[in-house]
Structure formats: C-alpha cells, structure tokens
PDB file of C-alpha atoms in Angstrom:
ATOM      1  CA  MET O 248      -3.195 -22.840  -3.021  1.00  0.00           C
ATOM      2  CA  ARG O 249      -5.012 -19.760  -4.603  1.00  0.00           C
ATOM      3  CA  ARG O 250      -2.741 -16.938  -5.730  1.00  0.00           C
ATOM      4  CA  MET O 251      -3.656 -13.260  -4.969  1.00  0.00           C
ATOM      5  CA  LYS O 252      -4.341 -11.740  -8.346  1.00  0.00           C
ATOM      6  CA  PRO O 253      -2.877  -8.430  -8.778  1.00  0.00           C
ATOM      7  CA  LYS O 254      -4.950  -5.176  -8.992  1.00  0.00           C
ATOM      8  CA  GLY O 255      -5.192  -2.660 -11.491  1.00  0.00           C
ATOM      9  CA  LEU O 256      -3.711   0.796 -10.805  1.00  0.00           C
ATOM     10  CA  LEU O 257      -7.213   2.759 -11.594  1.00  0.00           C
ATOM     11  CA  GLU O 258      -9.754   0.569  -9.896  1.00  0.00           C
ATOM     12  CA  LYS O 259     -13.313   2.052  -9.679  1.00  0.00           C
ATOM     13  CA  GLU O 260     -13.306   2.059  -6.108  1.00  0.00           C
ATOM     14  CA  THR O 261      -9.815   2.939  -5.208  1.00  0.00           C
ATOM     15  CA  THR O 262     -10.119   6.072  -7.769  1.00  0.00           C
ATOM     16  CA  ARG O 263     -13.223   7.248  -6.463  1.00  0.00           C
ATOM     17  CA  GLU O 264     -11.910   7.290  -3.040  1.00  0.00           C
ATOM     18  CA  ALA O 265      -8.707   9.148  -4.140  1.00  0.00           C
ATOM     19  CA  ILE O 266     -10.871  11.825  -5.966  1.00  0.00           C
ATOM     20  CA  LYS O 267     -12.672  12.538  -2.885  1.00  0.00           C
ATOM     21  CA  GLN O 268      -9.440  12.604  -0.631  1.00  0.00           C
ATOM     22  CA  ALA O 269      -7.861  14.898  -3.328  1.00  0.00           C
ATOM     23  CA  PHE O 270     -10.208  17.576  -2.448  1.00  0.00           C
ATOM     24  CA  VAL O 271     -10.249  16.839   1.250  1.00  0.00           C
ATOM     25  CA  MET O 272      -6.438  17.365   1.183  1.00  0.00           C
ATOM     26  CA  LEU O 273      -6.774  21.009  -0.028  1.00  0.00           C
ATOM     27  CA  ARG O 274      -7.706  21.929   3.456  1.00  0.00           C
ATOM     28  CA  PRO O 275      -4.615  23.781   4.496  1.00  0.00           C
ATOM     29  CA  ASP O 276      -4.075  21.993   7.956  1.00  0.00           C
ATOM     30  CA  ILE O 277      -3.207  19.063   5.594  1.00  0.00           C
ATOM     31  CA  GLN O 278      -1.768  20.534   2.700  1.00  0.00           C
ATOM     32  CA  TRP O 279       1.072  22.191   4.637  1.00  0.00           C
ATOM     33  CA  LYS O 280       2.683  18.614   5.300  1.00  0.00           C
ATOM     34  CA  ASN O 281       3.467  18.720   1.693  1.00  0.00           C
ATOM     35  CA  PRO O 282       5.496  22.127   1.356  1.00  0.00           C
ATOM     36  CA  VAL O 283       5.640  22.323  -2.430  1.00  0.00           C
ATOM     37  CA  MET O 284       2.099  22.129  -3.032  1.00  0.00           C
ATOM     38  CA  PHE O 285       1.196  24.036  -0.137  1.00  0.00           C
ATOM     39  CA  VAL O 286       2.872  27.060  -1.887  1.00  0.00           C
ATOM     40  CA  VAL O 287       1.365  26.168  -5.117  1.00  0.00           C
ATOM     41  CA  GLU O 288      -2.088  26.181  -3.407  1.00  0.00           C
ATOM     42  CA  VAL O 289      -1.281  29.576  -1.783  1.00  0.00           C
ATOM     43  CA  GLY O 290      -0.500  31.064  -5.014  1.00  0.00           C
ATOM     44  CA  ALA O 291      -4.004  29.571  -6.550  1.00  0.00           C
ATOM     45  CA  ILE O 292      -5.553  31.224  -3.771  1.00  0.00           C
ATOM     46  CA  LEU O 293      -3.554  34.805  -4.197  1.00  0.00           C
ATOM     47  CA  THR O 294      -4.194  34.672  -7.939  1.00  0.00           C
ATOM     48  CA  LEU O 295      -8.283  33.933  -7.289  1.00  0.00           C
ATOM     49  CA  LEU O 296      -8.199  36.971  -4.983  1.00  0.00           C
ATOM     50  CA  SER O 297      -6.509  39.193  -7.589  1.00  0.00           C
ATOM     51  CA  ILE O 298      -9.107  37.856 -10.251  1.00  0.00           C
ATOM     52  CA  LEU O 299     -11.900  38.723  -8.067  1.00  0.00           C
ATOM     53  CA  ALA O 300     -10.342  42.342  -7.310  1.00  0.00           C
ATOM     54  CA  MET O 301      -9.975  42.838 -11.125  1.00  0.00           C
ATOM     55  CA  ALA O 302     -13.369  41.740 -11.444  1.00  0.00           C
ATOM     56  CA  PHE O 303     -14.694  44.197  -9.057  1.00  0.00           C
ATOM     57  CA  GLY O 304     -12.504  47.095 -10.543  1.00  0.00           C
ATOM     58  CA  LEU O 305     -10.592  47.139  -7.276  1.00  0.00           C
ATOM     59  CA  GLU O 306      -7.095  46.269  -8.957  1.00  0.00           C
ATOM     60  CA  LYS O 307      -5.945  47.042 -12.538  1.00  0.00           C
ATOM     61  CA  SER O 308      -3.649  45.072 -14.816  1.00  0.00           C
ATOM     62  CA  GLN O 309      -1.963  45.482 -17.975  1.00  0.00           C
ATOM     63  CA  VAL O 310      -2.609  41.732 -18.461  1.00  0.00           C
ATOM     64  CA  ALA O 311      -5.689  40.306 -19.579  1.00  0.00           C
ATOM     65  CA  MET O 312      -8.024  38.594 -16.798  1.00  0.00           C
ATOM     66  CA  SER O 313      -8.148  35.504 -18.913  1.00  0.00           C
ATOM     67  CA  TYR O 314      -4.635  34.931 -18.459  1.00  0.00           C
ATOM     68  CA  PHE O 315      -4.901  34.999 -14.694  1.00  0.00           C
ATOM     69  CA  ILE O 316      -7.877  32.815 -14.733  1.00  0.00           C
ATOM     70  CA  ALA O 317      -6.370  30.207 -16.952  1.00  0.00           C
ATOM     71  CA  LEU O 318      -3.320  30.526 -14.497  1.00  0.00           C
ATOM     72  CA  ASP O 319      -5.293  29.854 -11.506  1.00  0.00           C
ATOM     73  CA  ILE O 320      -7.112  26.909 -13.138  1.00  0.00           C
ATOM     74  CA  TRP O 321      -3.730  25.253 -13.893  1.00  0.00           C
ATOM     75  CA  LEU O 322      -2.722  25.902 -10.465  1.00  0.00           C
ATOM     76  CA  PHE O 323      -5.556  24.376  -8.485  1.00  0.00           C
ATOM     77  CA  LEU O 324      -5.197  21.466 -11.117  1.00  0.00           C
ATOM     78  CA  THR O 325      -1.718  20.905 -10.115  1.00  0.00           C
ATOM     79  CA  VAL O 326      -2.567  20.728  -6.429  1.00  0.00           C
ATOM     80  CA  LEU O 327      -5.529  18.427  -7.233  1.00  0.00           C
ATOM     81  CA  PHE O 328      -3.419  16.160  -9.132  1.00  0.00           C
ATOM     82  CA  ALA O 329      -0.640  15.847  -6.790  1.00  0.00           C
ATOM     83  CA  ASN O 330      -3.341  15.172  -3.764  1.00  0.00           C
ATOM     84  CA  PHE O 331      -5.006  12.650  -6.113  1.00  0.00           C
ATOM     85  CA  ALA O 332      -1.557  10.793  -6.761  1.00  0.00           C
ATOM     86  CA  THR O 333      -0.924  10.788  -3.109  1.00  0.00           C
ATOM     87  CA  ALA O 334      -4.283   9.587  -2.180  1.00  0.00           C
ATOM     88  CA  LEU O 335      -4.105   6.781  -4.743  1.00  0.00           C
ATOM     89  CA  ALA O 336      -0.937   5.362  -3.455  1.00  0.00           C
ATOM     90  CA  GLU O 337      -2.233   5.452   0.343  1.00  0.00           C
ATOM     91  CA  ALA O 338      -5.583   3.821  -0.860  1.00  0.00           C
ATOM     92  CA  ARG O 339      -3.590   1.165  -2.846  1.00  0.00           C
ATOM     93  CA  GLY O 340      -1.367   0.387   0.220  1.00  0.00           C
ATOM     94  CA  LYS O 341      -4.159  -0.036   2.365  1.00  0.00           C
ATOM     95  CA  ALA O 342      -5.748  -2.393  -0.063  1.00  0.00           C
ATOM     96  CA  GLN O 343      -2.673  -4.433  -0.542  1.00  0.00           C
ATOM     97  CA  ALA O 344      -2.202  -4.560   3.314  1.00  0.00           C
ATOM     98  CA  GLU O 345      -6.034  -5.761   3.617  1.00  0.00           C
ATOM     99  CA  SER O 346      -5.453  -8.257   0.810  1.00  0.00           C
ATOM    100  CA  LEU O 347      -2.372  -9.633   2.438  1.00  0.00           C
ATOM    101  CA  ARG O 348      -3.933  -9.986   5.983  1.00  0.00           C
ATOM    102  CA  ARG O 349      -7.023 -11.650   4.227  1.00  0.00           C
ATOM    103  CA  ALA O 350      -4.696 -14.285   2.393  1.00  0.00           C
ATOM    104  CA  ARG O 351      -3.047 -14.923   5.794  1.00  0.00           C
ATOM    105  CA  ARG O 352      -6.276 -15.705   7.503  1.00  0.00           C
ATOM    106  CA  GLU O 353      -7.173 -18.171   4.701  1.00  0.00           C
ATOM    107  CA  THR O 354      -4.174 -19.923   4.291  1.00  0.00           C
ATOM    108  CA  MET O 355      -3.486 -23.757   5.381  1.00  0.00           C
ATOM    109  CA  ALA O 356      -0.022 -24.460   6.856  1.00  0.00           C
ATOM    110  CA  TYR O 357       1.784 -27.771   7.076  1.00  0.00           C
ATOM    111  CA  ARG O 358       3.179 -27.829  10.620  1.00  0.00           C
ATOM    112  CA  LEU O 359       5.988 -30.200  11.605  1.00  0.00           C
ATOM    113  CA  THR O 360       5.130 -32.218  14.566  1.00  0.00           C
ATOM    114  CA  SER O 361       7.771 -33.218  17.173  1.00  0.00           C
ATOM    115  CA  ALA O 362       7.198 -36.747  15.611  1.00  0.00           C
ATOM    116  CA  GLY O 363       8.569 -35.216  12.284  1.00  0.00           C
ATOM    117  CA  THR O 364       5.298 -35.671  10.648  1.00  0.00           C
ATOM    118  CA  LEU O 365       3.137 -32.834   8.815  1.00  0.00           C
ATOM    119  CA  GLU O 366      -0.092 -31.774  10.060  1.00  0.00           C
ATOM    120  CA  GLN O 367      -2.595 -29.431   8.104  1.00  0.00           C
ATOM    121  CA  VAL O 368      -3.899 -26.537  10.271  1.00  0.00           C
ATOM    122  CA  PRO O 369      -4.998 -23.002   9.708  1.00  0.00           C
ATOM    123  CA  SER O 370      -2.349 -20.433   9.870  1.00  0.00           C
ATOM    124  CA  LYS O 371      -4.330 -18.615  12.199  1.00  0.00           C
ATOM    125  CA  ASN O 372      -3.575 -21.393  14.684  1.00  0.00           C
ATOM    126  CA  LEU O 373       0.105 -21.108  14.142  1.00  0.00           C
ATOM    127  CA  LYS O 374       2.129 -19.965  17.224  1.00  0.00           C
ATOM    128  CA  GLN O 375       5.656 -18.412  17.553  1.00  0.00           C
ATOM    129  CA  GLY O 376       8.205 -21.162  17.257  1.00  0.00           C
ATOM    130  CA  ASP O 377       6.303 -23.459  15.125  1.00  0.00           C
ATOM    131  CA  LYS O 378       7.816 -25.015  12.065  1.00  0.00           C
ATOM    132  CA  VAL O 379       6.245 -25.339   8.796  1.00  0.00           C
ATOM    133  CA  VAL O 380       6.909 -26.624   5.234  1.00  0.00           C
ATOM    134  CA  VAL O 381       6.319 -24.714   2.285  1.00  0.00           C
ATOM    135  CA  GLN O 382       6.522 -26.019  -1.314  1.00  0.00           C
ATOM    136  CA  ALA O 383       6.452 -24.463  -4.635  1.00  0.00           C
ATOM    137  CA  GLY O 384       3.051 -23.200  -5.390  1.00  0.00           C
ATOM    138  CA  GLN O 385       2.147 -22.748  -1.740  1.00  0.00           C
ATOM    139  CA  VAL O 386       1.784 -19.325   0.230  1.00  0.00           C
ATOM    140  CA  ILE O 387       3.919 -18.755   3.297  1.00  0.00           C
ATOM    141  CA  PRO O 388       1.338 -18.724   6.328  1.00  0.00           C
ATOM    142  CA  ASP O 389       2.781 -16.090   8.419  1.00  0.00           C
ATOM    143  CA  ASP O 390       6.336 -14.223   9.081  1.00  0.00           C
ATOM    144  CA  GLY O 391       9.255 -16.398   9.828  1.00  0.00           C
ATOM    145  CA  GLU O 392      12.727 -17.520   9.157  1.00  0.00           C
ATOM    146  CA  ILE O 393      13.921 -20.113   6.861  1.00  0.00           C
ATOM    147  CA  ILE O 394      15.794 -22.646   8.954  1.00  0.00           C
ATOM    148  CA  GLU O 395      16.102 -25.153   5.937  1.00  0.00           C
ATOM    149  CA  GLY O 396      16.314 -25.064   2.101  1.00  0.00           C
ATOM    150  CA  ILE O 397      16.486 -22.264  -0.276  1.00  0.00           C
ATOM    151  CA  ALA O 398      13.577 -21.182  -2.663  1.00  0.00           C
ATOM    152  CA  SER O 399      12.503 -18.402  -5.071  1.00  0.00           C
ATOM    153  CA  ILE O 400       9.587 -16.369  -3.616  1.00  0.00           C
ATOM    154  CA  ASP O 401       7.264 -13.998  -5.217  1.00  0.00           C
ATOM    155  CA  GLU O 402       6.985 -11.024  -3.006  1.00  0.00           C
ATOM    156  CA  SER O 403       4.850  -8.917  -5.448  1.00  0.00           C
ATOM    157  CA  ALA O 404       1.819  -8.722  -2.843  1.00  0.00           C
ATOM    158  CA  ILE O 405       3.998  -6.727  -0.687  1.00  0.00           C
ATOM    159  CA  THR O 406       6.773  -4.900  -2.764  1.00  0.00           C
ATOM    160  CA  GLY O 407       4.928  -4.770  -6.112  1.00  0.00           C
ATOM    161  CA  GLU O 408       7.826  -5.925  -7.627  1.00  0.00           C
ATOM    162  CA  SER O 409       7.182  -8.871 -10.324  1.00  0.00           C
ATOM    163  CA  ALA O 410      10.680 -10.410 -10.234  1.00  0.00           C
ATOM    164  CA  PRO O 411      10.924 -13.205  -7.521  1.00  0.00           C
ATOM    165  CA  VAL O 412      13.524 -13.115  -4.840  1.00  0.00           C
ATOM    166  CA  ILE O 413      15.838 -15.656  -3.622  1.00  0.00           C
ATOM    167  CA  ARG O 414      15.524 -16.624   0.188  1.00  0.00           C
ATOM    168  CA  GLU O 415      17.558 -19.411   2.125  1.00  0.00           C
ATOM    169  CA  ALA O 416      18.491 -20.360   5.462  1.00  0.00           C
ATOM    170  CA  GLY O 417      21.302 -18.395   7.320  1.00  0.00           C
ATOM    171  CA  GLY O 418      22.429 -15.082   6.654  1.00  0.00           C
ATOM    172  CA  ASP O 419      20.383 -11.825   6.000  1.00  0.00           C
ATOM    173  CA  ARG O 420      18.149 -13.200   3.388  1.00  0.00           C
ATOM    174  CA  SER O 421      16.421 -15.849   5.659  1.00  0.00           C
ATOM    175  CA  GLY O 422      13.294 -13.678   6.564  1.00  0.00           C
ATOM    176  CA  VAL O 423      10.021 -14.485   4.690  1.00  0.00           C
ATOM    177  CA  THR O 424       6.581 -12.816   4.965  1.00  0.00           C
ATOM    178  CA  GLY O 425       3.341 -14.291   5.254  1.00  0.00           C
ATOM    179  CA  GLY O 426       1.106 -13.989   2.294  1.00  0.00           C
ATOM    180  CA  THR O 427       4.045 -14.332  -0.168  1.00  0.00           C
ATOM    181  CA  LEU O 428       4.314 -17.044  -2.593  1.00  0.00           C
ATOM    182  CA  VAL O 429       7.050 -19.862  -2.962  1.00  0.00           C
ATOM    183  CA  ILE O 430       7.553 -20.372  -6.623  1.00  0.00           C
ATOM    184  CA  SER O 431      10.428 -23.131  -6.611  1.00  0.00           C
ATOM    185  CA  ASP O 432      11.750 -25.831  -4.149  1.00  0.00           C
ATOM    186  CA  ARG O 433      11.074 -26.468  -0.503  1.00  0.00           C
ATOM    187  CA  ILE O 434      11.886 -24.656   2.526  1.00  0.00           C
ATOM    188  CA  VAL O 435      11.193 -25.236   6.407  1.00  0.00           C
ATOM    189  CA  VAL O 436       9.973 -21.868   8.139  1.00  0.00           C
ATOM    190  CA  GLN O 437      10.286 -21.156  11.770  1.00  0.00           C
ATOM    191  CA  ILE O 438       7.335 -18.901  12.585  1.00  0.00           C
ATOM    192  CA  THR O 439       8.156 -15.656  14.469  1.00  0.00           C
ATOM    193  CA  SER O 440       4.964 -13.880  14.568  1.00  0.00           C
ATOM    194  CA  GLY O 441       2.196 -16.588  15.049  1.00  0.00           C
ATOM    195  CA  ARG O 442      -1.349 -15.099  15.457  1.00  0.00           C
ATOM    196  CA  ALA O 443      -2.314 -17.493  18.113  1.00  0.00           C
ATOM    197  CA  ASN O 444       0.518 -16.324  20.102  1.00  0.00           C
ATOM    198  CA  ARG O 445      -0.367 -12.712  19.551  1.00  0.00           C
ATOM    199  CA  SER O 446      -4.039 -13.078  20.387  1.00  0.00           C
ATOM    200  CA  SER O 447      -3.390 -14.774  23.617  1.00  0.00           C
ATOM    201  CA  THR O 448      -0.988 -11.862  24.805  1.00  0.00           C
ATOM    202  CA  ALA O 449      -3.342  -9.024  23.573  1.00  0.00           C
TER     203      ALA O 449
END
C-alpha cells in the first residue's frame, strides 16, 4: 500500500496562497478576530497618519521622521508575518485533510465475510458495521474501532507527530482513523463511519 509522503513546510503553492491571504487578512473586519495583531495594526495605521501629518507640516516632532517610518515598517511587517503564519497553518491543515481524503478513496480494504474469509473491496464501498483486517504496512481504510488485536500506528498524516502510537482493542485507545498506517502487527477494525452508508443517507 502506498504511503502518503509528508509535505515540506514551505511548499511553493501553499506559500503563495499564504502570502496572498496575509494581505487579505489586513482587512479590519478579519483582523479584529486576533485582538493582539489588531491593536498592532491600529498602531501602524496611526503611525502612518502621523508620518503623513509631519510630511505635510501639520504636525511637528522632536524625533526624526525616519524613526517613525522605520517603526511603521516594523509594525506592518509584524502584522503581515503573523497573518502569514496563520494562513500557512490553515493552508497546510486543508492540504493534509484533502490528502487524507484522497488516500481513503484510493485504499483497498480486506473485509471479513460472514463465512470468515477475506474479500478485497474499495474502501468507498465499506458500510458502518463492516469488519476489516489491517496488517503491518497497510493503511486503515476508514474510521473505526479495533475489536481484535493491538498495533503500532503512524498517525502523522493527521497529527503531524512522527512517533507512532499504540492502539488496541478495548478501552479508550481502540479508536482508529482512516488514512493512518499500521506499522506492526495485525488488527481487526469495525467500521463506524463507512462512506457507502453516509452516501445512502445523504
């Protein structure tokens, strides 16, 4: 089973969109949702107005105008960088979610039949209540609960953490997420959110 390759922090497409959003987020109706940066932006605007007033002789100051210009530039850069970081985090989150959905669509599942045999089916055909077997090196086809076995699972596609976690039947560590990779052992998962079931009720 093909494993999703982790993406770099500053991919060209993601970075370009984040830079664009950093300027869009300068709008006061958006920026006010971040009170700290909103105050910084207001300070930058007031400083800019003071600079214009000094430039047209409407205001006098004992401090050199160059100081206010440098200050204003730093204030605007601070707001832009904060906006860029926020937009980048959001863009990466959306990209990871889309990558995870794509992996789910492409995953093949090994479903347990009533006769106790395995049949290979596309994960999109799974329904709530289906039981699937997932072994080391395979991707969990959909969200579910482990009802048999214990395994080490790579959840970096969701959490970003490289360290695998242990999931086992019973208790509060039995839940697994579709698109994550089983690193070791074998588990039986009961599907709790099959897409075929969702589409039929939509």
